[in-house]
mmCIF file of C-alpha atoms in Angstrom:
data_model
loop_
_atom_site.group_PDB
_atom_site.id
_atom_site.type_symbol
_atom_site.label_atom_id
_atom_site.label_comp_id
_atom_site.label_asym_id
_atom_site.label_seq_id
_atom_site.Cartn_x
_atom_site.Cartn_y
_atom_site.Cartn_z
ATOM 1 C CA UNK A 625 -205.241 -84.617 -47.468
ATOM 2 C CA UNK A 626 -203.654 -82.360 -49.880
ATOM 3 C CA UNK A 627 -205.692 -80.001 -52.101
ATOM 4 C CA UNK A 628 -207.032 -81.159 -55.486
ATOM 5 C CA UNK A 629 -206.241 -78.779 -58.302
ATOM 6 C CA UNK A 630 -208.110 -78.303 -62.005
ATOM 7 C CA UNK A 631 -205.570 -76.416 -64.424
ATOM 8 C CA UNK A 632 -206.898 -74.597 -66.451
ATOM 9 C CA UNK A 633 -207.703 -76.397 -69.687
ATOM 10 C CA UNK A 634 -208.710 -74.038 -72.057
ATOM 11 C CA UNK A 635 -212.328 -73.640 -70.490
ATOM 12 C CA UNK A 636 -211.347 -71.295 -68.262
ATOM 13 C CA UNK A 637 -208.384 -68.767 -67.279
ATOM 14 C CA UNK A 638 -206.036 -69.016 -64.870
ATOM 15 C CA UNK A 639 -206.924 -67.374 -61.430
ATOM 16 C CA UNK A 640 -204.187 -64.993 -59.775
ATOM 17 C CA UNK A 641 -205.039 -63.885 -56.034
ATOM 18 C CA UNK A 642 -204.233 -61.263 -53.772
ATOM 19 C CA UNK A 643 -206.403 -61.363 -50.971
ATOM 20 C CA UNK A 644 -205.314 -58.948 -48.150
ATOM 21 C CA UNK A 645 -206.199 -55.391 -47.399
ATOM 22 C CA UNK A 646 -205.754 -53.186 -50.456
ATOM 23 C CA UNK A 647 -203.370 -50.703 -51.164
ATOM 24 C CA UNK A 648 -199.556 -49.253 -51.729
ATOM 25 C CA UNK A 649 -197.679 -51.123 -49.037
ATOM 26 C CA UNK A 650 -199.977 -54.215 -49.508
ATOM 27 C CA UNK A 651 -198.268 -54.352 -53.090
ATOM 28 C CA UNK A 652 -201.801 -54.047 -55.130
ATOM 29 C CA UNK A 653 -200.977 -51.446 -57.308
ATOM 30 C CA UNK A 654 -197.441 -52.864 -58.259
ATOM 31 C CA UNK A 655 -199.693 -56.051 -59.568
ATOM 32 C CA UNK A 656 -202.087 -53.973 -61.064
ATOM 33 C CA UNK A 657 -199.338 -52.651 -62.698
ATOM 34 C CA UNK A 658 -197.948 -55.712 -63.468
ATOM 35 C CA UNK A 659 -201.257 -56.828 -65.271
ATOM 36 C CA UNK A 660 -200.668 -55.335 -68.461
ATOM 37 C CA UNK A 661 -197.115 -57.058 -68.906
ATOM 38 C CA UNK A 662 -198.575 -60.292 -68.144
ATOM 39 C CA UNK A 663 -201.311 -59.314 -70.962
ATOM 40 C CA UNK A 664 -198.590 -59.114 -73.475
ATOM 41 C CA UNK A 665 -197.576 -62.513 -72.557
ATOM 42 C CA UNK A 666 -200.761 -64.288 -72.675
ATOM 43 C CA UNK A 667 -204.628 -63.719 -72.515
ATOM 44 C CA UNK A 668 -206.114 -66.957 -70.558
ATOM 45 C CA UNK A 669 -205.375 -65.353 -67.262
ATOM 46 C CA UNK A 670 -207.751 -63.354 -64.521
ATOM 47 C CA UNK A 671 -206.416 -61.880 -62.012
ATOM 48 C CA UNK A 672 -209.081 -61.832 -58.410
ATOM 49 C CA UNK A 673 -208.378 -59.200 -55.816
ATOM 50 C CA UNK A 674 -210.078 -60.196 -52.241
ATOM 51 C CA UNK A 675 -209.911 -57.388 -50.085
ATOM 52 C CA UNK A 676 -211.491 -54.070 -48.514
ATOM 53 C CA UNK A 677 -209.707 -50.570 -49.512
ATOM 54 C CA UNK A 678 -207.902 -48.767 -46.881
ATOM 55 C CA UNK A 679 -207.200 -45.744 -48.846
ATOM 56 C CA UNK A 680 -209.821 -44.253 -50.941
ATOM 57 C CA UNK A 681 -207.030 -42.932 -52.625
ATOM 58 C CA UNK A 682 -205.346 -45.822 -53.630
ATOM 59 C CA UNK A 683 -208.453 -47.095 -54.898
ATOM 60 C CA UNK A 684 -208.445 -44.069 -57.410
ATOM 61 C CA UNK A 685 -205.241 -44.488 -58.512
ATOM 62 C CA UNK A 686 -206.149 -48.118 -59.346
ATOM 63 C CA UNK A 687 -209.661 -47.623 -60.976
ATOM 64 C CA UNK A 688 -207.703 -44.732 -62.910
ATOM 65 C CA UNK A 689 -204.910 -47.245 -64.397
ATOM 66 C CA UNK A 690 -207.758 -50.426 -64.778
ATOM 67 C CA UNK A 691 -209.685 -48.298 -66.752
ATOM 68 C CA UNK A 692 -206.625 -46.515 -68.877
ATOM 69 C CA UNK A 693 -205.051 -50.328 -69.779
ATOM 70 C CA UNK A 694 -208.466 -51.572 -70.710
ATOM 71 C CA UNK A 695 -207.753 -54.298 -67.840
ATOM 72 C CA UNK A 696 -211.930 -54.669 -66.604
ATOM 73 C CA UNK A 697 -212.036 -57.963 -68.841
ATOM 74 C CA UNK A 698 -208.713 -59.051 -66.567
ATOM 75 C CA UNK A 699 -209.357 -58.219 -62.883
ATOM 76 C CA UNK A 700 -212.120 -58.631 -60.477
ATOM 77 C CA UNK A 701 -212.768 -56.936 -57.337
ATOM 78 C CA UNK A 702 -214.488 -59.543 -54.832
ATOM 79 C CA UNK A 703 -214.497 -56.659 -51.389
ATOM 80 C CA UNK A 704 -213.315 -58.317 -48.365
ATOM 81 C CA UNK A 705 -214.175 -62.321 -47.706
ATOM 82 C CA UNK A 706 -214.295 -64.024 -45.134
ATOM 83 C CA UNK A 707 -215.343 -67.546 -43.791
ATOM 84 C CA UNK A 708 -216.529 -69.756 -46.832
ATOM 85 C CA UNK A 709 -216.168 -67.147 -49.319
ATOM 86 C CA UNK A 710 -212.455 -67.109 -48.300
ATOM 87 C CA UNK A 711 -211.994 -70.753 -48.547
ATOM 88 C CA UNK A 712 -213.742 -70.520 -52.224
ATOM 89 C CA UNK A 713 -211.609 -68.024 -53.234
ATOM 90 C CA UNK A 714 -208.920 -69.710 -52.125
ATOM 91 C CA UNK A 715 -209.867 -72.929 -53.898
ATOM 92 C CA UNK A 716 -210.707 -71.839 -57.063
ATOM 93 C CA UNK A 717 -207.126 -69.747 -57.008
ATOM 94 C CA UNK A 718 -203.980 -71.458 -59.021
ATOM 95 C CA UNK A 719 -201.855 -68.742 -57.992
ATOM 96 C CA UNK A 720 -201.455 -66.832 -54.721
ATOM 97 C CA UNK A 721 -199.478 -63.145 -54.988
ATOM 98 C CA UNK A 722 -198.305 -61.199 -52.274
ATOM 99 C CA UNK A 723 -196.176 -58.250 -53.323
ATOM 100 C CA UNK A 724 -195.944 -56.514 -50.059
ATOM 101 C CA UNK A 725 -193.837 -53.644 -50.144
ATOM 102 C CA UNK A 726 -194.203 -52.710 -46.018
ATOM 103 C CA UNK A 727 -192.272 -54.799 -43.415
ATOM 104 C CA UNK A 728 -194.560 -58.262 -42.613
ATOM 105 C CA UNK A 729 -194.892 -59.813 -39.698
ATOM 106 C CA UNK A 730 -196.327 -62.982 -40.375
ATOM 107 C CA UNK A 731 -199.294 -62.391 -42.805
ATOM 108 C CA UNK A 732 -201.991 -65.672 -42.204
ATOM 109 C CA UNK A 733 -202.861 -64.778 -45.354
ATOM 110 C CA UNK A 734 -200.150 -66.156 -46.346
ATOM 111 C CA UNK A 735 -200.154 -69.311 -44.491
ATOM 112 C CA UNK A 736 -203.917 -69.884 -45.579
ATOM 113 C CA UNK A 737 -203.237 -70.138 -49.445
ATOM 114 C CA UNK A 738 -200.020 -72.159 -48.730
ATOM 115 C CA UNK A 739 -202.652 -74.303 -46.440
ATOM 116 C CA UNK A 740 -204.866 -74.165 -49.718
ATOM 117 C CA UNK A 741 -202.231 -76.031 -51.834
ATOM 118 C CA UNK A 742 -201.378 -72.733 -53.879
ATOM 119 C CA UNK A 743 -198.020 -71.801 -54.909
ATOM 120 C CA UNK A 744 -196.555 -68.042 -54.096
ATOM 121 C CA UNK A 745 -194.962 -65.159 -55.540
ATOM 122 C CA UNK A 746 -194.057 -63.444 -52.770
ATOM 123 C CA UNK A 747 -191.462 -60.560 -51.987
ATOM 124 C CA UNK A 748 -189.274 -60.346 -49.365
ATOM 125 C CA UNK A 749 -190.698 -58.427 -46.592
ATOM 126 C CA UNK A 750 -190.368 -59.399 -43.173
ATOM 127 C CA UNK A 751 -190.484 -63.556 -42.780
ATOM 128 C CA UNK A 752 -191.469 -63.915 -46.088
ATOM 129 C CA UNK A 753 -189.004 -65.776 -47.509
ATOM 130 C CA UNK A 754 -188.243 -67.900 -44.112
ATOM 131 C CA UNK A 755 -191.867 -69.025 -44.114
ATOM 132 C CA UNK A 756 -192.696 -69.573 -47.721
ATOM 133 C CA UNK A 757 -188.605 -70.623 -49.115
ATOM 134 C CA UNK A 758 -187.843 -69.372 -52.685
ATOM 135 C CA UNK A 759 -187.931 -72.391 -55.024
ATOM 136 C CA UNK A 760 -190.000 -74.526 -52.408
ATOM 137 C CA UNK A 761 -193.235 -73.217 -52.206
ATOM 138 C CA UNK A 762 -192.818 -70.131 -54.252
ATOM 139 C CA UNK A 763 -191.038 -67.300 -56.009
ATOM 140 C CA UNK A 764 -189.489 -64.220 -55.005
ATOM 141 C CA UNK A 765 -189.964 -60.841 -56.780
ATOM 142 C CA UNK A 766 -188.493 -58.146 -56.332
ATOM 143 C CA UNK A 767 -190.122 -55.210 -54.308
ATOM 144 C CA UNK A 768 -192.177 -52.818 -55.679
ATOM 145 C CA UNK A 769 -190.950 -53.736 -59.355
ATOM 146 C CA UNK A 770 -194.021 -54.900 -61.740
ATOM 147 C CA UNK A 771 -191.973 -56.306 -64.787
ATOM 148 C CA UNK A 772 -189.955 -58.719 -62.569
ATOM 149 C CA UNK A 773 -193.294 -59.512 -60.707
ATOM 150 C CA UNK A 774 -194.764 -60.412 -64.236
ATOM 151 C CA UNK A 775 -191.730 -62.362 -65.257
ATOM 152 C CA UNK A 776 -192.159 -64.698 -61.981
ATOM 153 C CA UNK A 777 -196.149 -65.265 -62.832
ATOM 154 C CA UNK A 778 -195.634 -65.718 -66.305
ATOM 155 C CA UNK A 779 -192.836 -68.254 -65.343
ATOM 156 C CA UNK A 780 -195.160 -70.328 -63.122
ATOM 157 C CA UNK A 781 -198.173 -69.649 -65.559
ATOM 158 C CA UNK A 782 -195.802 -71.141 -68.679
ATOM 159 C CA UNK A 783 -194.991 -74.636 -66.885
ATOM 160 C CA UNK A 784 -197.804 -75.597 -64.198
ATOM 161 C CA UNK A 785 -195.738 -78.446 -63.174
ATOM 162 C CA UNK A 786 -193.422 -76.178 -60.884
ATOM 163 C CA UNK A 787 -196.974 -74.547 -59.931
ATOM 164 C CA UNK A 788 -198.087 -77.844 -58.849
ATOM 165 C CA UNK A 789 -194.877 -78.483 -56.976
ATOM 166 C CA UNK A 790 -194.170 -75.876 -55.000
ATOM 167 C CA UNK A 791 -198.281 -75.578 -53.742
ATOM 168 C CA UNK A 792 -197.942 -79.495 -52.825
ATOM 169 C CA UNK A 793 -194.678 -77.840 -50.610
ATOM 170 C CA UNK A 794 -197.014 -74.985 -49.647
ATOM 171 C CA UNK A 795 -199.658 -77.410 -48.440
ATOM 172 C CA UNK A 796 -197.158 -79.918 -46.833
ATOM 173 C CA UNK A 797 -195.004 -77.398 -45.043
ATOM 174 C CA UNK A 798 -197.924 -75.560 -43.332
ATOM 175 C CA UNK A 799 -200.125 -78.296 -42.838
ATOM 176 C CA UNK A 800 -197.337 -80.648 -41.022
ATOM 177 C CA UNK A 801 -196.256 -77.120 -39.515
ATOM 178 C CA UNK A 802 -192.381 -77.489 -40.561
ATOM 179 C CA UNK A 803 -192.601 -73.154 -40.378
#
């Protein structure tokens, strides 16, 4: 059975997720930094970040740039989940991003929120874009560049057909295992 979806319909925002382990090569601070560009575009969006720090440093750098872009209303920090609390956060998502910067091997992460029905913006790091195909059941960004990684959310966030698309191809590629 494929996941059932809610847009968004004015009663609450859109949720953008990046659950892995935080920081650099993980890609969190390029969306962080792609937060404020996706601001400019439109308000009715929060973006969720699932995940334990691995660099207290990192997590600095981040705090530093929420808190200098007035983002706190934006983002929420949910620490690392696992079990059910994964699976919520995966439900309640609309959006999976994974902006890894580092080589990939194959991230389950991954493979979970295409599992969950979600569509991804993904870069292309490792078998990225052989597992999750470009205009099937996601978008490519660029590495380590925040306005293109804006563009492609805004993209999907402006016509939630193509979101609701390319997660039924998320869902029906992993689940009938055609990676």
């Amino acid at each position: 059975d494929e996941p059932e979806r809610e847009p968004p319909n004015g009663t609450r925002p859109w949720r953008i997720l990046h659950l892995n382990t935080l920081n650099r090569m993980k890609g969190t601070l390029v969306l962080l930094g792609a937060v404020p560009i996706v601001l400019r575009h439109r308000r009715d969006v929060a973006f969720v970040f699932a995940g334990k720090w691995s660099h207290a440093d990192h997590q600095q750098v981040a705090e530093w740039y929420i808190a200098q872009h007035r983002l706190e209303p934006y983002i929420t920090f949910l620490g690392e989940v696992t079990g059910p609390e994964k699976e919520a956060s995966l439900r309640s998502a609309d959006l999976f991003v994974f902006p890894g910067i580092q080589q990939e091997g194959q991230p389950m992460v991954v493979l979970e929120a295409m599992a969950a029905g979600l569509p991804i913006v993904f870069t292309n790091q490792g078998c990225l874009r052989e597992t999750v195909i470009n205009g099937e059941c996601g978008v490519e960004a660029y590495t380590e560049d925040p306005f293109d990684l804006a563009e492609k959310i805004c993209c999907l966030l402006d016509h939630p057909e193509d979101q609701w698309r390319l997660g039924r191809n998320a869902h029906r590629r992993c689940v009938h295992r055609r990676i």
